[in-house]
mmCIF file of C-alpha atoms and ligand atoms in Angstrom:
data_model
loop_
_atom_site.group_PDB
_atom_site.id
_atom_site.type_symbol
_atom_site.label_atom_id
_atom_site.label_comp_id
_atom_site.label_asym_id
_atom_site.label_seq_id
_atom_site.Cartn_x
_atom_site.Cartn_y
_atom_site.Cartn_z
ATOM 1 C CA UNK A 910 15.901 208.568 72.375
ATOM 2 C CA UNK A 911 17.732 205.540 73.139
ATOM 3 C CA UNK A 912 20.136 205.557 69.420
ATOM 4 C CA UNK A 913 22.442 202.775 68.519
ATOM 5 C CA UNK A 914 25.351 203.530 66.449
ATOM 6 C CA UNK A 915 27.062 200.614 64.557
ATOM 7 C CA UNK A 916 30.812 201.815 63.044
ATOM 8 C CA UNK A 917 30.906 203.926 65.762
ATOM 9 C CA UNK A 918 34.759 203.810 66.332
ATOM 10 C CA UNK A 919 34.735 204.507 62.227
ATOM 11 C CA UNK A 920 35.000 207.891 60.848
ATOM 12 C CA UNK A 921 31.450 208.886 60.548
ATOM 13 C CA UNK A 922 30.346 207.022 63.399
ATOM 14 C CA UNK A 923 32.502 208.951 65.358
ATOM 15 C CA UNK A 924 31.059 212.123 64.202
ATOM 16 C CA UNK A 925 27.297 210.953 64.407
ATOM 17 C CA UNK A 926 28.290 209.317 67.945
ATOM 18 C CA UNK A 927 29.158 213.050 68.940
ATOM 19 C CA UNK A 928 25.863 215.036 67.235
ATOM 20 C CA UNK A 929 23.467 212.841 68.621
ATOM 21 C CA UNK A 930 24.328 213.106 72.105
ATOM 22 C CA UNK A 931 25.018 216.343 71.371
ATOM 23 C CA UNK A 932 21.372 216.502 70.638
ATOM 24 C CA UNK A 933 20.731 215.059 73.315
ATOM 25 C CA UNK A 934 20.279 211.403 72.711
ATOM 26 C CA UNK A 935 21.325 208.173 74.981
ATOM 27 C CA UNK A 936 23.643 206.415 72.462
ATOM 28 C CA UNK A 937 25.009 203.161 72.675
ATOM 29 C CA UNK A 938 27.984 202.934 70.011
ATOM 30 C CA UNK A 939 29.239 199.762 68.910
ATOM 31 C CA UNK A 940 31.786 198.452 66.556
ATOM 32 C CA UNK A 941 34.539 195.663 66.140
ATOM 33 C CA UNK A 942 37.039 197.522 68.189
ATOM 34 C CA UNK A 943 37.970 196.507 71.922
ATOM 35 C CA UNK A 944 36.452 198.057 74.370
ATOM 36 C CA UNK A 945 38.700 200.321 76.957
ATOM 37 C CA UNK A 946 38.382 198.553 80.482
ATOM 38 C CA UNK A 947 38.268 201.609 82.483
ATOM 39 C CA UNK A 948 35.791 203.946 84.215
ATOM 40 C CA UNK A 949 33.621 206.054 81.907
ATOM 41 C CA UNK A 950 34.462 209.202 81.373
ATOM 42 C CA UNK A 951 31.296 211.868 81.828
ATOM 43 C CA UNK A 952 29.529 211.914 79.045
ATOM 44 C CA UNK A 953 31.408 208.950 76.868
ATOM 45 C CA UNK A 954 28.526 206.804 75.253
ATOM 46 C CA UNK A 955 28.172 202.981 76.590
ATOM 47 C CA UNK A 956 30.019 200.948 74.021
ATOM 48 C CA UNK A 957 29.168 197.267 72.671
ATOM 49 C CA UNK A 958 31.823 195.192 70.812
ATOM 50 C CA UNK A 959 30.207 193.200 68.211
ATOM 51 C CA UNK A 960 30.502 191.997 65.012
ATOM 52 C CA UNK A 961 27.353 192.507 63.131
ATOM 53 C CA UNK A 962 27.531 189.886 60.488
ATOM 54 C CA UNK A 963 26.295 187.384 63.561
ATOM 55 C CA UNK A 964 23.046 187.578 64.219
ATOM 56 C CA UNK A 965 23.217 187.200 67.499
ATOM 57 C CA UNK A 966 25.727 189.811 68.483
ATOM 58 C CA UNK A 967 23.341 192.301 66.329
ATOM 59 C CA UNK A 968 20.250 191.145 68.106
ATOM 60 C CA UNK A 969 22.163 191.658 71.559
ATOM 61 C CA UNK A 970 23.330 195.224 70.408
ATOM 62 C CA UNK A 971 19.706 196.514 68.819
ATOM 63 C CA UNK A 972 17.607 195.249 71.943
ATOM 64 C CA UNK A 973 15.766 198.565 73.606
ATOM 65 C CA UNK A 974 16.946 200.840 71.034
ATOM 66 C CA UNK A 975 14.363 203.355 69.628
ATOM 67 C CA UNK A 976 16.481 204.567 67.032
ATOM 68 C CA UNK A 977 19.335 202.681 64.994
ATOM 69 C CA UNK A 978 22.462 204.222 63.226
ATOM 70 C CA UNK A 979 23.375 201.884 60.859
ATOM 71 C CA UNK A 980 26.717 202.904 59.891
ATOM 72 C CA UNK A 981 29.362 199.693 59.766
ATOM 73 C CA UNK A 982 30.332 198.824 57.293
ATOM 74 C CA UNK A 983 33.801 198.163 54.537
ATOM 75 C CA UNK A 984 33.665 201.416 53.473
ATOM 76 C CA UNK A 985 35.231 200.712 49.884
ATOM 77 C CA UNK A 986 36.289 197.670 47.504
ATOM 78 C CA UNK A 987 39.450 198.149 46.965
ATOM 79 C CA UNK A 988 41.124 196.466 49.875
ATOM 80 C CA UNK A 989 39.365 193.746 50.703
ATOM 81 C CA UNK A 990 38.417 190.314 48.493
ATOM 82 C CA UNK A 991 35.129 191.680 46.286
ATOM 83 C CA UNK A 992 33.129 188.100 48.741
ATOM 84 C CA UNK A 993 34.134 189.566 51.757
ATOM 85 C CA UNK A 994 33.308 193.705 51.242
ATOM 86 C CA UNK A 995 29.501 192.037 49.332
ATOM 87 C CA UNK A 996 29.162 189.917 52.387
ATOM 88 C CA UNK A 997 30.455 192.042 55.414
ATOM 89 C CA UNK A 998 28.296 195.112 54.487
ATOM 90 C CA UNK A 999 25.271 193.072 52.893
ATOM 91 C CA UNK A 1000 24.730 190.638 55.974
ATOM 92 C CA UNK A 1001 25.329 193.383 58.557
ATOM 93 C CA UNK A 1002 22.959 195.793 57.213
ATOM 94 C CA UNK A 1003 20.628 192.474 57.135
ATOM 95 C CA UNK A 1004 21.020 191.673 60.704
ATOM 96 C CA UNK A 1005 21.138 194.816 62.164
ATOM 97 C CA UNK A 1006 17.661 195.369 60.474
ATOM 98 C CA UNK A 1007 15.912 191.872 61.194
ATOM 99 C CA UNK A 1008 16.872 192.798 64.814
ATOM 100 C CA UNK A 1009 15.567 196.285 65.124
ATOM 101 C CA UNK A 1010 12.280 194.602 62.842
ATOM 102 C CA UNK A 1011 12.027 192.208 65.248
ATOM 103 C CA UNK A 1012 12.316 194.301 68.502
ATOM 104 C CA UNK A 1013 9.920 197.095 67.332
ATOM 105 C CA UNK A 1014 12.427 199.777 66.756
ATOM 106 C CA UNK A 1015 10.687 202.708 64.887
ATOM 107 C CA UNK A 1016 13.604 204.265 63.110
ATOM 108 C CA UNK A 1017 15.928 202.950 61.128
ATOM 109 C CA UNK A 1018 18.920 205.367 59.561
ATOM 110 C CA UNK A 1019 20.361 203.414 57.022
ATOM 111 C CA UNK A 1020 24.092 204.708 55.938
ATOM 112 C CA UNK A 1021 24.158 203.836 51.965
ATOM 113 C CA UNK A 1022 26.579 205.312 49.442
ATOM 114 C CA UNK A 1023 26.350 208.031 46.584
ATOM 115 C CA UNK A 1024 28.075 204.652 44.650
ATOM 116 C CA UNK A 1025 24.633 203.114 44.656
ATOM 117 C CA UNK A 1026 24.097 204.733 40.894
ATOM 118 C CA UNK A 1027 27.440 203.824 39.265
ATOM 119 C CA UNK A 1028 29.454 205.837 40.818
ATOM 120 C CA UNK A 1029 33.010 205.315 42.012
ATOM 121 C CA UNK A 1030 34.737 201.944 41.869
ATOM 122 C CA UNK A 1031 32.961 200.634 38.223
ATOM 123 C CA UNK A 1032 35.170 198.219 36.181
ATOM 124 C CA UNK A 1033 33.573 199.740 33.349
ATOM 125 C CA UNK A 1034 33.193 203.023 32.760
ATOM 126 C CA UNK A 1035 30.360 204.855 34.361
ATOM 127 C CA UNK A 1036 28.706 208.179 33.604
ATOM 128 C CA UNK A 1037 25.433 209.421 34.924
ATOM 129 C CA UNK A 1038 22.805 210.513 32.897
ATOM 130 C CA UNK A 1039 22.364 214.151 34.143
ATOM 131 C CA UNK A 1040 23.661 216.098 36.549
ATOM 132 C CA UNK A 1041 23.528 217.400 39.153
ATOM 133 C CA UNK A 1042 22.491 213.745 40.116
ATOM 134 C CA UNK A 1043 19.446 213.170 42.167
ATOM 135 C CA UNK A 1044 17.397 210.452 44.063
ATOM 136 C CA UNK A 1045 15.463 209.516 40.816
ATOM 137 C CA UNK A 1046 18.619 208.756 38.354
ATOM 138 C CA UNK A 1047 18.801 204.776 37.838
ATOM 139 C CA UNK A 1048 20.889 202.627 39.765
ATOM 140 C CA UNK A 1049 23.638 200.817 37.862
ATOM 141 C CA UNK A 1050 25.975 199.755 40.247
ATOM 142 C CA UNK A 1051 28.529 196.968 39.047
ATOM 143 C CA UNK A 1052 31.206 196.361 42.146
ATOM 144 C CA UNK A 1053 30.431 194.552 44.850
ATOM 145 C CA UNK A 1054 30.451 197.822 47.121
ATOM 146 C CA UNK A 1055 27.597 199.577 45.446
ATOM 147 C CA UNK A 1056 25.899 196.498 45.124
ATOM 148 C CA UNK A 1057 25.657 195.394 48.406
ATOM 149 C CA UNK A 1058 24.718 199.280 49.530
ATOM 150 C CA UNK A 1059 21.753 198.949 46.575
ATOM 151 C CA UNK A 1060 20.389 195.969 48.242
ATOM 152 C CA UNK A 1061 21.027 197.250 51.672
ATOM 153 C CA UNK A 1062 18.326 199.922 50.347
ATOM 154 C CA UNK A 1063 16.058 197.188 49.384
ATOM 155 C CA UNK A 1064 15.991 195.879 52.351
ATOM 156 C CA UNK A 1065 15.074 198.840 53.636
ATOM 157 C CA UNK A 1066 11.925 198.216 51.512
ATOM 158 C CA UNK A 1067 11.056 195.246 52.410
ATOM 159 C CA UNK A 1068 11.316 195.865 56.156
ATOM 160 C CA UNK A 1069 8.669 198.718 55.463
ATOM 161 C CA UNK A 1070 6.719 196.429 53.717
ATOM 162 C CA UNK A 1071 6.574 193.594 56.609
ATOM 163 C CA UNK A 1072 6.468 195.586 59.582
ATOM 164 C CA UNK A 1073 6.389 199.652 60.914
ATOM 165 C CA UNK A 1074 10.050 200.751 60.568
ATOM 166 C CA UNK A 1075 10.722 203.487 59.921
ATOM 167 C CA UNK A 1076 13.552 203.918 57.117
ATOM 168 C CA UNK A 1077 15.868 206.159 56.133
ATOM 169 C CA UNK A 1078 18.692 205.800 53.363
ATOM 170 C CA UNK A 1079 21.952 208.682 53.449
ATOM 171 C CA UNK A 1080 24.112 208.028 50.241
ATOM 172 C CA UNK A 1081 26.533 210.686 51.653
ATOM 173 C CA UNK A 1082 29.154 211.984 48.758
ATOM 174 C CA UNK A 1083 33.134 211.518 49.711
ATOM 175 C CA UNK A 1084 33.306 211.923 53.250
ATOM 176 C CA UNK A 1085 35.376 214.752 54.645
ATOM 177 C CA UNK A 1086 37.201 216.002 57.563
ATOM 178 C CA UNK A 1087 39.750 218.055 59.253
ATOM 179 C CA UNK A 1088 42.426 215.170 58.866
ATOM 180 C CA UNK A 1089 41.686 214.669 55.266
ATOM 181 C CA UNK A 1090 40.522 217.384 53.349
ATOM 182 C CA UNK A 1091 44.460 218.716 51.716
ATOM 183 C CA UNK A 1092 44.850 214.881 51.080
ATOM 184 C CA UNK A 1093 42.063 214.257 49.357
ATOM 185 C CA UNK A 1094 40.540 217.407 48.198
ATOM 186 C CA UNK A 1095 43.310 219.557 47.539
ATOM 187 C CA UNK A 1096 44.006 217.913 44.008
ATOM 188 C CA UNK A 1097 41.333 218.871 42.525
ATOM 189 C CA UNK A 1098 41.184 222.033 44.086
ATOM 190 C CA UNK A 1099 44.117 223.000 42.246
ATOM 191 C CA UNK A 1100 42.721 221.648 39.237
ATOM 192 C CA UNK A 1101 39.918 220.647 38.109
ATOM 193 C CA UNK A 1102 41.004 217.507 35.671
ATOM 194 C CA UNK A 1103 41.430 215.865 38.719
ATOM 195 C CA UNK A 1104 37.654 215.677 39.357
ATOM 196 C CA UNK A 1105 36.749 212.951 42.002
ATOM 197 C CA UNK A 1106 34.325 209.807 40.756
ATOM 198 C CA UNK A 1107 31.416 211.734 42.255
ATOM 199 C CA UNK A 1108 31.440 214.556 39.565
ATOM 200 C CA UNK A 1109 34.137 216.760 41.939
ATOM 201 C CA UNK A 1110 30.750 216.511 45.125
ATOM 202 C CA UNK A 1111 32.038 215.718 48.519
ATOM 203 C CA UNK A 1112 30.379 216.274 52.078
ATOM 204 C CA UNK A 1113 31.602 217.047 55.567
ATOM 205 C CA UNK A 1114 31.899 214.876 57.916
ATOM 206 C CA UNK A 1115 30.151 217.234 60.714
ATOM 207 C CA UNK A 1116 27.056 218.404 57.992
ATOM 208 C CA UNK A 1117 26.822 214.606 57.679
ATOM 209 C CA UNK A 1118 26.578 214.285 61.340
ATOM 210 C CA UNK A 1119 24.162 216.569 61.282
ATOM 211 C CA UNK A 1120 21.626 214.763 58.717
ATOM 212 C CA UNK A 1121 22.227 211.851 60.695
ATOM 213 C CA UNK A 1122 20.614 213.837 63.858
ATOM 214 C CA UNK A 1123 17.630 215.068 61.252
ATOM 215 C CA UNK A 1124 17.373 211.192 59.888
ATOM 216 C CA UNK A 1125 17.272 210.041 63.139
ATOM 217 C CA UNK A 1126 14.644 212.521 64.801
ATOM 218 C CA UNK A 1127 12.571 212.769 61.398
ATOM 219 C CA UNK A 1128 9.028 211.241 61.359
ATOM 220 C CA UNK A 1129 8.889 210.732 57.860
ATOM 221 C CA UNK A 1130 6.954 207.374 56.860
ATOM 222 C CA UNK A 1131 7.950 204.866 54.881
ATOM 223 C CA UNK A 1132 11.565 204.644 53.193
ATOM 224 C CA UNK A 1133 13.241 207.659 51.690
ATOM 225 C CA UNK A 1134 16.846 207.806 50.187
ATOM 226 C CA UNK A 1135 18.371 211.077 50.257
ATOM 227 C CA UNK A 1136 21.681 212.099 48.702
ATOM 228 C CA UNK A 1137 23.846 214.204 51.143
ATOM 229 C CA UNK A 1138 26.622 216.410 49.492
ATOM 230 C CA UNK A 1139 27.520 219.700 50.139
ATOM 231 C CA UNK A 1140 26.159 222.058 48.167
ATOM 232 C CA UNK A 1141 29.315 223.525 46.353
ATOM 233 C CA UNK A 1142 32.035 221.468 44.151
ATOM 234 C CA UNK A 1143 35.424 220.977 45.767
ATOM 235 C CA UNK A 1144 37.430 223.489 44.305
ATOM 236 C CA UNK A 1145 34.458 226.182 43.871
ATOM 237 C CA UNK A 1146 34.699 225.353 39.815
ATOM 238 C CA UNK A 1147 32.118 226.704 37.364
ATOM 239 C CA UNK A 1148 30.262 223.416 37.254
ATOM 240 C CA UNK A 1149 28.660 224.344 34.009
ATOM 241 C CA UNK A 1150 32.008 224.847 32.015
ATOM 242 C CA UNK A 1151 33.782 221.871 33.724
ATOM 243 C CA UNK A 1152 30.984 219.389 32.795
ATOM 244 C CA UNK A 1153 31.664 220.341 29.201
ATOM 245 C CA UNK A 1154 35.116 220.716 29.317
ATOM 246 C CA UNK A 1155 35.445 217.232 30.529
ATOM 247 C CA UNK A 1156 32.013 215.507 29.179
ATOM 248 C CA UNK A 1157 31.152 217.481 26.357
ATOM 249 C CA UNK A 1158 27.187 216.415 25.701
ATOM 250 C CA UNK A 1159 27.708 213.196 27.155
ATOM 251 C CA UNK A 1160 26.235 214.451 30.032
ATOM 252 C CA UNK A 1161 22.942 216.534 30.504
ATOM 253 C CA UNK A 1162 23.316 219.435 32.526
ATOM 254 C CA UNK A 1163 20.424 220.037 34.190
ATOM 255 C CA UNK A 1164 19.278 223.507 36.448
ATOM 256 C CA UNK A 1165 21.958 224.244 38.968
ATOM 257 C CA UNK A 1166 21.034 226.176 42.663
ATOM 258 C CA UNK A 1167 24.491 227.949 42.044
ATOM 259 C CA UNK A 1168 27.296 228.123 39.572
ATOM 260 C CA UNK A 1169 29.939 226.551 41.714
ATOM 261 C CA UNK A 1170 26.997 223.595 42.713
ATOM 262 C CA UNK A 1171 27.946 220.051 43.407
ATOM 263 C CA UNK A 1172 27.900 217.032 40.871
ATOM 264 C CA UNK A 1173 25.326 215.565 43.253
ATOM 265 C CA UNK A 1174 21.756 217.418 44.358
ATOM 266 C CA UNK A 1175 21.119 217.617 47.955
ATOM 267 C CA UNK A 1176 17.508 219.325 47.143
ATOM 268 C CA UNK A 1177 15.819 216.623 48.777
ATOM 269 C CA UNK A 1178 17.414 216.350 52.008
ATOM 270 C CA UNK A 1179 16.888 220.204 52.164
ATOM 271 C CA UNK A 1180 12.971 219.573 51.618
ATOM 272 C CA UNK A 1181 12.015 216.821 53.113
ATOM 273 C CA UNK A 1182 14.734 216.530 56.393
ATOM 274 C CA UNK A 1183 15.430 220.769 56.794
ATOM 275 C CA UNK A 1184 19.146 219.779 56.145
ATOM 276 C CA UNK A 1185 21.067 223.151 55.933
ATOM 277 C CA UNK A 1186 24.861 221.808 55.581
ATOM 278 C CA UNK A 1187 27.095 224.632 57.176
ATOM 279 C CA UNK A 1188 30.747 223.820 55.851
ATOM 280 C CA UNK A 1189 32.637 224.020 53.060
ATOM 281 C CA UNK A 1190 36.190 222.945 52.060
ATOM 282 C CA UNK A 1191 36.619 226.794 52.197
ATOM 283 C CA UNK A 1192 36.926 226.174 55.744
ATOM 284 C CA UNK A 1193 39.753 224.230 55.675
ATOM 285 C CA UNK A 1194 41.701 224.728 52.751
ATOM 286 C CA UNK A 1195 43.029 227.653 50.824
ATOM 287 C CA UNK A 1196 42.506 228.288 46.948
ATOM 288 C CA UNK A 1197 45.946 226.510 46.402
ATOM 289 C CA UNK A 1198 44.091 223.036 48.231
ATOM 290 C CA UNK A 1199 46.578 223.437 51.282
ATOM 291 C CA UNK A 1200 45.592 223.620 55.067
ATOM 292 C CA UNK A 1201 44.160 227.083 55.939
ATOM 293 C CA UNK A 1202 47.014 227.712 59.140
ATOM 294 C CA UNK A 1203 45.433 229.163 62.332
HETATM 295 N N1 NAD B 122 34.026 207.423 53.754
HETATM 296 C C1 NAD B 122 33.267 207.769 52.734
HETATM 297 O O1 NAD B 122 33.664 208.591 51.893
HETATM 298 C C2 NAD B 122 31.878 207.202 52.594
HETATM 299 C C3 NAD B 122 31.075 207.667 51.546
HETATM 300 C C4 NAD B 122 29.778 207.154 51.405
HETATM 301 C C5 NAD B 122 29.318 206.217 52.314
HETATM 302 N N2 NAD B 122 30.126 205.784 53.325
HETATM 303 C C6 NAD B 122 29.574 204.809 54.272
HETATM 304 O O2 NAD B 122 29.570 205.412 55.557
HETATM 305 C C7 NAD B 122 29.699 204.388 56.546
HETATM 306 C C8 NAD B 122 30.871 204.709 57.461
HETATM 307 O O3 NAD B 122 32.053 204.772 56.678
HETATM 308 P P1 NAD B 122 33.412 205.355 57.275
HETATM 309 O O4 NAD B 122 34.022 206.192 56.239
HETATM 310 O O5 NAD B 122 33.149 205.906 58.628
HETATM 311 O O6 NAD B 122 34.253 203.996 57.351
HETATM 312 P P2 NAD B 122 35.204 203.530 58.535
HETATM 313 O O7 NAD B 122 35.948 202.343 58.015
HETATM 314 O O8 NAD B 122 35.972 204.676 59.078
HETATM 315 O O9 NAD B 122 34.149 203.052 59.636
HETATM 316 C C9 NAD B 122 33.356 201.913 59.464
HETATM 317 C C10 NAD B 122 33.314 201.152 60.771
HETATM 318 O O10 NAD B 122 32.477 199.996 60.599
HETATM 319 C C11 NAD B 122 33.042 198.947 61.365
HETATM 320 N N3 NAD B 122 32.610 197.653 60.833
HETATM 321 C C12 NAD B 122 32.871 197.139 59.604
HETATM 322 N N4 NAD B 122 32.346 195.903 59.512
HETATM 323 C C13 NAD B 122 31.743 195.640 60.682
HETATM 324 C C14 NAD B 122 31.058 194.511 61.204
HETATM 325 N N5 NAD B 122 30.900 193.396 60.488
HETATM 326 N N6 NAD B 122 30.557 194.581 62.456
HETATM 327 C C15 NAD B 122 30.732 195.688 63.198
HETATM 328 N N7 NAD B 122 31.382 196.802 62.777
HETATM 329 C C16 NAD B 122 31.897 196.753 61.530
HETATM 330 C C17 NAD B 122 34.552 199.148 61.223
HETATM 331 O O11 NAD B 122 35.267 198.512 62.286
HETATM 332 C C18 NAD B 122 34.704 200.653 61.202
HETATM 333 O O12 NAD B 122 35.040 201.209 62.474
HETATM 334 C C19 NAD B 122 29.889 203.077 55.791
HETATM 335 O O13 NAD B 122 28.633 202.451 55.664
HETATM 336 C C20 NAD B 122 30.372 203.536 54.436
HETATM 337 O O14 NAD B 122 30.077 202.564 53.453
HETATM 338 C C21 NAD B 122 31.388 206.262 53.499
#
């Protein structure tokens, strides 16, 4: 397929950029980066500059694409004004849609956030309901982050509604990688009080990758939202005894596929897209949270 992959010079854009023509696919990546003015190198995707909250650059970039990656985006709220993250990632995700609705494209991959329920950057304190968290807890977002990444999701609806897009929504956990993991992971590796927002889930940038692939290829009708975590906790904690230790009843513990499982459920993506995630921080860091040498 002909895939388009906006945030492609980002850090999962990168990664998705790789997997799907890995897989095989003709991708076009774009983002707000320059573009090098030299020869391509074999196998280097054709890259667009654009910035997606104009209409007309994202028109330009979906035209002819069967597939769309929609992964640009502010990836947080904490460094920009709260107008500009809420209208940078709202109108982009808006544009890049109307485009591929316009144009015909049949799949839509939709890049969301496992903030979309509360998660992360509330003013206010936030706690789920249950856990592990699923697809079907409520949506309370309050910062302009999660909300514009809730509403990017209903406009996922609507476009199924008005036309025959295909959607798919990824509300990946923390997104890891090799250049990362000690910095961010190895905290709470080391101890568990230091549990991330996201109930101590997090997910690999490469199993991310690959649900991208899955999202992209699947055939599924309609729009579905999937959580992608991996499966374990950062840390490999008994996630039983830390939920109590640090929520006591405030939170409901519900079944769990392993003792060492992730704050977040990635049943669904397992079921419905045959997602198998692969890695684990195991891979890269030691039970003291540093690098794993050689
Ligand atoms: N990093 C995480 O932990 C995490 C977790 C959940 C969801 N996400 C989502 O995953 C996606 C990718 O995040 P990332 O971590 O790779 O962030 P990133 O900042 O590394 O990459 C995002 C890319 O989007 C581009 N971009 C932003 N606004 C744009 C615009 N108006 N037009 C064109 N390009 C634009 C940026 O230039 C950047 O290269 C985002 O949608 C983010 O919200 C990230």
């Amino acid at each position: 397929m002909r895939v388009v992959v906006t945030g492609a010079h980002g850090k999962v854009g990168r990664a998705a950029v790789s997997a799907l023509a890995a897989a095989g696919h003709e991708v076009t990546a774009t983002d707000l980066t320059r573009p090098v003015w030299e020869r391509r190198e074999p196998g280097e995707p054709r890259y667009v500059q654009a910035d997606l909250t104009d209409a007309g650059q994202a028109f330009a970039v979906v035209r002819e694409a069967e597939a769309v990656v929609h992964a640009a985006a502010i990836p947080d709220p904490t460094a920009n004004a709260p107008q500009v993250v809420f209208q940078n990632n709202l109108m982009a995700t808006f544009n890049v849609l109307e485009a591929a609705v316009r144009f015909g494209v049949p799949r839509f991959v939709n890049i969301s956030s496992e903030t979309v329920p509360g998660f992360f950057f509330a003013e206010r304190s936030f706690l789920p309901d249950y856990a592990p968290v699923d697809e079907e807890h409520p949506t309370r977002p309050q910062d302009p982050y999660a909300l514009a990444k809730h509403f990017g999701e209903q406009l996922m609806d609507a476009a199924v509604r008005r036309s025959d897009i295909r959607c798919i929504s990824l509300r990946p956990s923390w997104v890891q990688h090799e250049g990362n993991y000690e910095r961010n992971l190895g905290p709470q590796v080391r101890d568990s009080s230091q549990a991330g927002a996201g109930l101590w889930s997090y997910i690999d940038v490469y199993d991310l990758a690959d649900a991208i692939v899955l999202a992209a290829e699947s055939d599924l009708p309609g729009h579905e939202v999937f959580y992608i975590a991996s499966p374990d906790n950062a840390g490999g904690h008994d996630f039983a005894a830390m939920l109590h230790r640090y929520f006591g009843d405030r939170i409901e513990l519900r079944p769990l596929a392993r003792p060492d499982a992730s704050g977040i459920s990635c049943a669904k993506a397992h079921r419905l897209l045959g997602w198998a995630p692969k890695r684990s921080w195991r891979d890269y860091l030691d039970e003291n949270g540093r690098t794993r040498q050689g």
